[in-house]
GROMACS .gro file of C-alpha atoms in nm:
model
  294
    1UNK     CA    1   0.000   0.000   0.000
    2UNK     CA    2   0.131   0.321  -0.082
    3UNK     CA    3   0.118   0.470   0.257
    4UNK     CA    4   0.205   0.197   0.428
    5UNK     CA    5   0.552   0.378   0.564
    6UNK     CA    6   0.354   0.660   0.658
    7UNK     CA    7   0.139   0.465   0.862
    8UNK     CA    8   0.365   0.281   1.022
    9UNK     CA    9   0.553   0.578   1.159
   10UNK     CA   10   0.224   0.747   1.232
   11UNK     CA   11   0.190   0.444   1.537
   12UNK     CA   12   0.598   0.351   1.548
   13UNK     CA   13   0.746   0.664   1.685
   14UNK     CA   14   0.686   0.727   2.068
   15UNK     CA   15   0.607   1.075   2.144
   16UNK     CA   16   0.917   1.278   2.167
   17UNK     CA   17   1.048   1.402   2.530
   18UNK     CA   18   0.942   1.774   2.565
   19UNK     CA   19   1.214   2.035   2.518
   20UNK     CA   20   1.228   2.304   2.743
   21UNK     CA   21   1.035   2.592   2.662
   22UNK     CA   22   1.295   2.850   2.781
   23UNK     CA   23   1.521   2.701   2.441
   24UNK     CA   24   1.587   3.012   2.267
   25UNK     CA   25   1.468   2.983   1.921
   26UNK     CA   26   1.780   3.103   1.695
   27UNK     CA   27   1.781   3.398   1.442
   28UNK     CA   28   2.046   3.307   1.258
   29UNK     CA   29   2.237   3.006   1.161
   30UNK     CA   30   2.621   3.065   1.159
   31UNK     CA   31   2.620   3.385   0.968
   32UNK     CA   32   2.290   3.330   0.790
   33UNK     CA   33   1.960   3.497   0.849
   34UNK     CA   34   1.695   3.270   0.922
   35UNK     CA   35   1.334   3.362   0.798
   36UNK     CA   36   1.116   3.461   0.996
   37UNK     CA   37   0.860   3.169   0.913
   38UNK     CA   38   1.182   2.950   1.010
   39UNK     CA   39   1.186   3.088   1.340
   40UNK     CA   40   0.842   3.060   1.391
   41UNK     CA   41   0.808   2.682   1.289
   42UNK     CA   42   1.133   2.594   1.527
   43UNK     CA   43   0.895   2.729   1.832
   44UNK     CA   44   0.621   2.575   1.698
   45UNK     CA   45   0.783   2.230   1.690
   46UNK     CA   46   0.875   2.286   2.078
   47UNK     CA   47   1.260   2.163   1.917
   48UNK     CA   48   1.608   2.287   1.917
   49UNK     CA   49   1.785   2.251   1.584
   50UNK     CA   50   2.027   1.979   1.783
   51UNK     CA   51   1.744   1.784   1.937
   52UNK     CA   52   1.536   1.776   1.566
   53UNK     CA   53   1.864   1.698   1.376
   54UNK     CA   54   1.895   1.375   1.596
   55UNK     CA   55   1.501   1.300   1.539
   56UNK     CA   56   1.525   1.338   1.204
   57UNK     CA   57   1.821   1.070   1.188
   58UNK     CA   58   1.673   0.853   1.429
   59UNK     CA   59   1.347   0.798   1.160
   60UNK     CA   60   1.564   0.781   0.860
   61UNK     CA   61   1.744   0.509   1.022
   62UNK     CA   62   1.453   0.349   1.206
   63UNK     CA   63   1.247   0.284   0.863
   64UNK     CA   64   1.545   0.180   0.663
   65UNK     CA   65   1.535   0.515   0.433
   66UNK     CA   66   1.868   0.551   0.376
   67UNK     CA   67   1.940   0.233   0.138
   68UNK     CA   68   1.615   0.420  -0.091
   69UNK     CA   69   1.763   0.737  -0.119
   70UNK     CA   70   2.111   0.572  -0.216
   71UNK     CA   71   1.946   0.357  -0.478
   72UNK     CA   72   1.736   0.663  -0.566
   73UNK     CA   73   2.017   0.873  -0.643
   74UNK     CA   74   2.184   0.616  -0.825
   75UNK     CA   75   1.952   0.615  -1.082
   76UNK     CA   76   1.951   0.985  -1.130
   77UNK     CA   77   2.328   0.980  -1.112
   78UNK     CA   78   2.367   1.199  -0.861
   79UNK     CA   79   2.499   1.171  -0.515
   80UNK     CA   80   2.264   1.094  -0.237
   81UNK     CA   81   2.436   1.353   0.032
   82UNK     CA   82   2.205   1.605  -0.209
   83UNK     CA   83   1.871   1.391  -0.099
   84UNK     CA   84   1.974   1.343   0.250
   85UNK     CA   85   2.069   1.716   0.271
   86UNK     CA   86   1.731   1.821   0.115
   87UNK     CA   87   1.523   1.607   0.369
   88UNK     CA   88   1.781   1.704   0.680
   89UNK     CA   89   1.729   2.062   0.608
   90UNK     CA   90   1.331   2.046   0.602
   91UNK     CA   91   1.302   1.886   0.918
   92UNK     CA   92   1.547   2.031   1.135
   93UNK     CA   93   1.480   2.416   1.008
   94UNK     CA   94   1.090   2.380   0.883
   95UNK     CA   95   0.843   2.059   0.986
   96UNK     CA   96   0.912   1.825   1.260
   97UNK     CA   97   0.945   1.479   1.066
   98UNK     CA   98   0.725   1.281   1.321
   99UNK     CA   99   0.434   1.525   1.385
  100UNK     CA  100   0.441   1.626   1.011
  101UNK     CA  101   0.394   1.271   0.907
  102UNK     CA  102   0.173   1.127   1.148
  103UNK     CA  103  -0.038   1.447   1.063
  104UNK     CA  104  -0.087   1.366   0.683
  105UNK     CA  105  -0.111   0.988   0.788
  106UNK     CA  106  -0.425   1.114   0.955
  107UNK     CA  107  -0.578   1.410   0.697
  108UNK     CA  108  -0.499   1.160   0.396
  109UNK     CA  109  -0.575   0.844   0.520
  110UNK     CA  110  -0.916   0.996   0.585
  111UNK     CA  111  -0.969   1.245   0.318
  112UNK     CA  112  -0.815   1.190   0.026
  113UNK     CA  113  -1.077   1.015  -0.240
  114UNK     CA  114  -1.162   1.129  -0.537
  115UNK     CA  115  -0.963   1.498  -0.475
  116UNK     CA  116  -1.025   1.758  -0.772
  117UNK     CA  117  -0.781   2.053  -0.719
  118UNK     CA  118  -0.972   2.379  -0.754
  119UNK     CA  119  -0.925   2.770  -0.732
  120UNK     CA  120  -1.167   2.857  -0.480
  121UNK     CA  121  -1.488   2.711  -0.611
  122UNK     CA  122  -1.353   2.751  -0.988
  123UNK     CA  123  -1.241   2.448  -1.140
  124UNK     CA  124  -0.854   2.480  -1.220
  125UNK     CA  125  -0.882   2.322  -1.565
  126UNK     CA  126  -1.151   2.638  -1.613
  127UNK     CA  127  -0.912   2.880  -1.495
  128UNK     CA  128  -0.602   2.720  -1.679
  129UNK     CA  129  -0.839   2.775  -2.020
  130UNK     CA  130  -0.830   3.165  -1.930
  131UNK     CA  131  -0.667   3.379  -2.229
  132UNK     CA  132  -0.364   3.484  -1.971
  133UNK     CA  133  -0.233   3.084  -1.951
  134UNK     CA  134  -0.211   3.071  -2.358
  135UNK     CA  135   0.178   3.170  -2.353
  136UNK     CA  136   0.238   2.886  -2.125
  137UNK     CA  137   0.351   2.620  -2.290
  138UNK     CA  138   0.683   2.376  -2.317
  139UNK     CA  139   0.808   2.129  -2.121
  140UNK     CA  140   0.668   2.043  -1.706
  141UNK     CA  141   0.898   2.238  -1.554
  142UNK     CA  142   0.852   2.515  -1.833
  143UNK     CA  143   0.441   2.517  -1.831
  144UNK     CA  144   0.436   2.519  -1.461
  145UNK     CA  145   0.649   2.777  -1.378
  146UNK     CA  146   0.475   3.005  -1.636
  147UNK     CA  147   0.157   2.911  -1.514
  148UNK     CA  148   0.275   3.005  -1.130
  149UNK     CA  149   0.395   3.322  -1.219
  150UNK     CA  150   0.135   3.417  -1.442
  151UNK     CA  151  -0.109   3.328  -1.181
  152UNK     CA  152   0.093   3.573  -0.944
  153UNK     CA  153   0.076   3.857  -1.146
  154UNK     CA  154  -0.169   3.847  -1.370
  155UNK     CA  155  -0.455   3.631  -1.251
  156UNK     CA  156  -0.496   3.615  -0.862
  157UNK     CA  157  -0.793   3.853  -0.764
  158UNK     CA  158  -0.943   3.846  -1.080
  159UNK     CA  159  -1.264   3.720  -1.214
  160UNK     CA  160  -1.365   3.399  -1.389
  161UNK     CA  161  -1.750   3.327  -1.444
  162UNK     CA  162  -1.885   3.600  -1.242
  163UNK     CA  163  -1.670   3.427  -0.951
  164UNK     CA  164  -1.386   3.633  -0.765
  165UNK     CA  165  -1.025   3.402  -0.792
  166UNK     CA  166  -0.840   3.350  -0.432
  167UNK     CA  167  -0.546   3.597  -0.410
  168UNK     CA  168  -0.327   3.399  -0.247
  169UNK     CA  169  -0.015   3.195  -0.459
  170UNK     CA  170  -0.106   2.934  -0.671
  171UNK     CA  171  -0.051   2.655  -0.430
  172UNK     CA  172  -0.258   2.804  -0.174
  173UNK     CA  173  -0.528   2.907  -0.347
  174UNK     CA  174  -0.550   2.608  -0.622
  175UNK     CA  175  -0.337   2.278  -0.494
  176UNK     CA  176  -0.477   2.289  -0.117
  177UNK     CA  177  -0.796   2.092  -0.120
  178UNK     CA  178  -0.778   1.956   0.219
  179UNK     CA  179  -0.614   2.299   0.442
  180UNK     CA  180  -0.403   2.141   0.643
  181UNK     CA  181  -0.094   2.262   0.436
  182UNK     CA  182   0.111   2.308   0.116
  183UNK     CA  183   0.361   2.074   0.125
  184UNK     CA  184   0.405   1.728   0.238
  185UNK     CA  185   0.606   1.428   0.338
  186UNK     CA  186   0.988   1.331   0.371
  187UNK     CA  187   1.056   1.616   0.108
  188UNK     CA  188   0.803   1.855   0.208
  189UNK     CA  189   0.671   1.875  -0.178
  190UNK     CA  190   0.371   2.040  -0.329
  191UNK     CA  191   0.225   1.890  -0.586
  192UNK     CA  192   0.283   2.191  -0.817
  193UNK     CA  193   0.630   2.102  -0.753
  194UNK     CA  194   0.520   1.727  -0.871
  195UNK     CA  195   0.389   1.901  -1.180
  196UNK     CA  196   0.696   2.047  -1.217
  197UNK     CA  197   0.916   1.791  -1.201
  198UNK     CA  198   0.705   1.573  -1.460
  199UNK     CA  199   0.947   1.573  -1.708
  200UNK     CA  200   1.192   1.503  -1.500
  201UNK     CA  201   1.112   1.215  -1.292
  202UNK     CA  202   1.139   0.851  -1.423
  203UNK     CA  203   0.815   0.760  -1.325
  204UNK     CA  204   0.490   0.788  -1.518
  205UNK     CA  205   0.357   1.091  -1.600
  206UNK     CA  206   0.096   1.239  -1.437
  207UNK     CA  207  -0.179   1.577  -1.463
  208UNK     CA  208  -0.294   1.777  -1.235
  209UNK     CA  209  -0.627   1.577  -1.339
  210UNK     CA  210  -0.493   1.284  -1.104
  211UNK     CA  211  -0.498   1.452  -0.800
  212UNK     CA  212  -0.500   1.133  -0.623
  213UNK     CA  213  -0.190   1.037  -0.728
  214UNK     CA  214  -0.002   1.309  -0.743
  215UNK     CA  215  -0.016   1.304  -0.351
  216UNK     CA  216   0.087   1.031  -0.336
  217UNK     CA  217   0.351   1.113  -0.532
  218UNK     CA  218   0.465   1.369  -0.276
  219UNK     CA  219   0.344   1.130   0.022
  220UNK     CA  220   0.485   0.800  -0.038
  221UNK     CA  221   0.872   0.794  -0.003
  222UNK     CA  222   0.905   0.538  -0.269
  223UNK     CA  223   0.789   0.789  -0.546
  224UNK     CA  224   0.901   1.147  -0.349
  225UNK     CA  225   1.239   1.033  -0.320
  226UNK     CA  226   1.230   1.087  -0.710
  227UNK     CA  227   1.061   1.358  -0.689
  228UNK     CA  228   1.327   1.540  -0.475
  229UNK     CA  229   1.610   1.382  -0.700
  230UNK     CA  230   1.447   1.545  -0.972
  231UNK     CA  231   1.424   1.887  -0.843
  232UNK     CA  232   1.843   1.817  -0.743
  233UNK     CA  233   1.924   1.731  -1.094
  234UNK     CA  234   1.706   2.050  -1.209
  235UNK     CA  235   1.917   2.277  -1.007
  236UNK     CA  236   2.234   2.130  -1.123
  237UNK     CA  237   2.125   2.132  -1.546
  238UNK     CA  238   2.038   2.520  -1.448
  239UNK     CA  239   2.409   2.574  -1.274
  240UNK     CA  240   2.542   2.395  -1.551
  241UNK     CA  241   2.368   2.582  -1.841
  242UNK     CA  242   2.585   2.923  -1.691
  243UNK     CA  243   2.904   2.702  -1.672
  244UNK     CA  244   2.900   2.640  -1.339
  245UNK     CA  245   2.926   2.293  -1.169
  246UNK     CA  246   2.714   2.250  -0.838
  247UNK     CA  247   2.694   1.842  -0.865
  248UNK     CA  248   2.956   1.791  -0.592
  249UNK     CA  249   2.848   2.115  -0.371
  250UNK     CA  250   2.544   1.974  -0.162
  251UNK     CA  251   2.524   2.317   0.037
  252UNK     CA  252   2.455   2.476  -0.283
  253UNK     CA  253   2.216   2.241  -0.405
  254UNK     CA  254   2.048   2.249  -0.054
  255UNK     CA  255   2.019   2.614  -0.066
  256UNK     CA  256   1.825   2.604  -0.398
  257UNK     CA  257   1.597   2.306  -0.249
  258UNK     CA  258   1.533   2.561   0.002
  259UNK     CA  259   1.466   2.837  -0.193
  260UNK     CA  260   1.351   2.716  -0.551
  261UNK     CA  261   1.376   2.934  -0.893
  262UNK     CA  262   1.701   2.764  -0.991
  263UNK     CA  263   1.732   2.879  -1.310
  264UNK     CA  264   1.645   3.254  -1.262
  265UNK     CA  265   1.887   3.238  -0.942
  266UNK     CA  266   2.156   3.074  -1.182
  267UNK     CA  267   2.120   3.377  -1.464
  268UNK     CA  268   2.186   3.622  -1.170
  269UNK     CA  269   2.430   3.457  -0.962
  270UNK     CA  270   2.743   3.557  -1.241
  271UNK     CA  271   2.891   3.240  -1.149
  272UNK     CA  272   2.932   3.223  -0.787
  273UNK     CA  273   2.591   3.055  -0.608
  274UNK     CA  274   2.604   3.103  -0.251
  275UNK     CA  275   2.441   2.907   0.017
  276UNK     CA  276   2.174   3.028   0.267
  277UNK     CA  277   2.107   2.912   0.625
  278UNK     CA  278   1.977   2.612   0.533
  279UNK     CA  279   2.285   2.493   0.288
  280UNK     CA  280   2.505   2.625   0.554
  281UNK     CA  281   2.373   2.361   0.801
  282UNK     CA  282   2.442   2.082   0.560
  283UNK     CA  283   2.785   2.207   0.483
  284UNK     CA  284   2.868   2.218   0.841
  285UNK     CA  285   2.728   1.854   0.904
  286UNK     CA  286   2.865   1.694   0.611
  287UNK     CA  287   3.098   1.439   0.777
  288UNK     CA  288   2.798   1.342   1.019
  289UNK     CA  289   2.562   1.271   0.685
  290UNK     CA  290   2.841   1.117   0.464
  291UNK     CA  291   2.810   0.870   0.781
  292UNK     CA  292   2.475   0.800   0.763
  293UNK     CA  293   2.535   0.706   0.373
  294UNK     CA  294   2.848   0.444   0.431
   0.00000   0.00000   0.00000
């Protein structure tokens, strides 16, 4: 069953000991800002980054992860310190990785049948048929991107049918159905990041018409993990299209898991990427995840 991971941790892990509330939740990591949504999920998990970093290994190792992300990365020829770094990163700086997965164990397990993604009470494929979508076109990655930022500037607010659009991003307003988030799982994907990545992946392709599937393309590790190598490899073609090599810098390709837009950040990075809070972590806890991969 495709959530049967999920389900098992959902009963397997024993709630985790309390930290103390005085922890001071950090503003900075190293030299690096952290966002102010990133300091707001660390108190919300009750966690220091220490305590979530050893959580976060602890259910890697616990469900036998790591040999899937090595045999995962194989086959999209890239090295799996990129996928560990990408899930590390998530869960120490963003989700908790028990509470986040026993939470869609519970909102999916119950909800998700027959799920038609939907702008508000418009029907996406209505709104994707609007005149301003026409110039979208090309590849997964390609159409989707265009389709997010034409949404963002051009469509949100508007009106379709007599009916006012959400003006929130796309994924908000359109890939949310259920409101209890807009990402999920190990990789803490959207599924307009599974959209995305269509092209990409070497699994079969899906539309945004088979909702059901694409989460659980984002849920279930066994088809996320290629989601996440996808979105890796992305970053590096982008890098690589300037001239510059990123395949054996997993702080880079961290930061740009983090922070997405690969391609426009490679046009304006003049050769020199730089990594963020987040890529700074992974850099500085290489030798401990280059461990967890012998």
């Amino acid at each position: 069953m495709a959530f049967v991971l999920i389900a098992i941790l959902s009963g397997f892990l024993a709630p985790a000991p309390t930290i103390a509330q005085t922890n001071e939740v950090p503003s900075t990591y190293g030299s690096h800002p952290l966002p102010a949504a990133t300091q707001r999920r660390l108190k919300e998990t009750r966690g220091s980054v220490p305590a979530k970093m050893r959580r976060t290994m602890d259910v890697l190792k616990a469900q036998r992860l790591i040999p899937k992300i090595k045999r995962t990365a194989a086959a999209y020829g890239i090295d799996p310190i990129h996928i560990l770094g990408a899930i590390v990163g998530e869960h120490v700086f963003n989700y908790d990785i028990r509470d986040n997965l026993q939470q869609v164990a519970l909102q999916l397990g119950r909800r998700m049948r027959n799920v038609e993604f939907a702008c508000g009470s418009v029907p996406l494929e209505r709104v994707l048929a609007m005149p301003q979508f026409n110039q979208c076109r090309g590849s997964s990655n390609t159409y989707w991107t265009c389709v997010e930022s034409t949404w963002q500037s051009k469509v949100r607010g508007s009106t379709v049918d007599g009916v006012r659009l959400p003006r929130r991003n796309l994924t908000e307003s359109c890939f949310n159905p259920f409101a209890t988030g807009q990402t999920y799982g190990l990789g803490q994907l959207s599924p307009v990041t599974a959209l995305k990545m269509m092209d990409t992946t070497k699994l079969p392709k899906l539309t945004y018409k088979d909702a059901d599937a694409i989460y659980e393309r984002i849920i279930d590790p066994d088809e996320s993990l290629h989601v996440i190598a996808a979105v890796i490899v992305d970053a590096i073609k982008a890098y690589r299209a300037v001239g510059v090599d990123i395949s054996n810098r997993p702080g880079i390709t961290a930061t740009l898991y983090n922070v997405g837009n690969p391609w426009v950040r490679a046009r304006k990075s003049r050769g020199n990427p730089k990594v963020n809070y987040y890529g700074a972590y992974v850099e500085d806890h290489i030798d401990v995840l280059e461990d967890m991969l012998r």
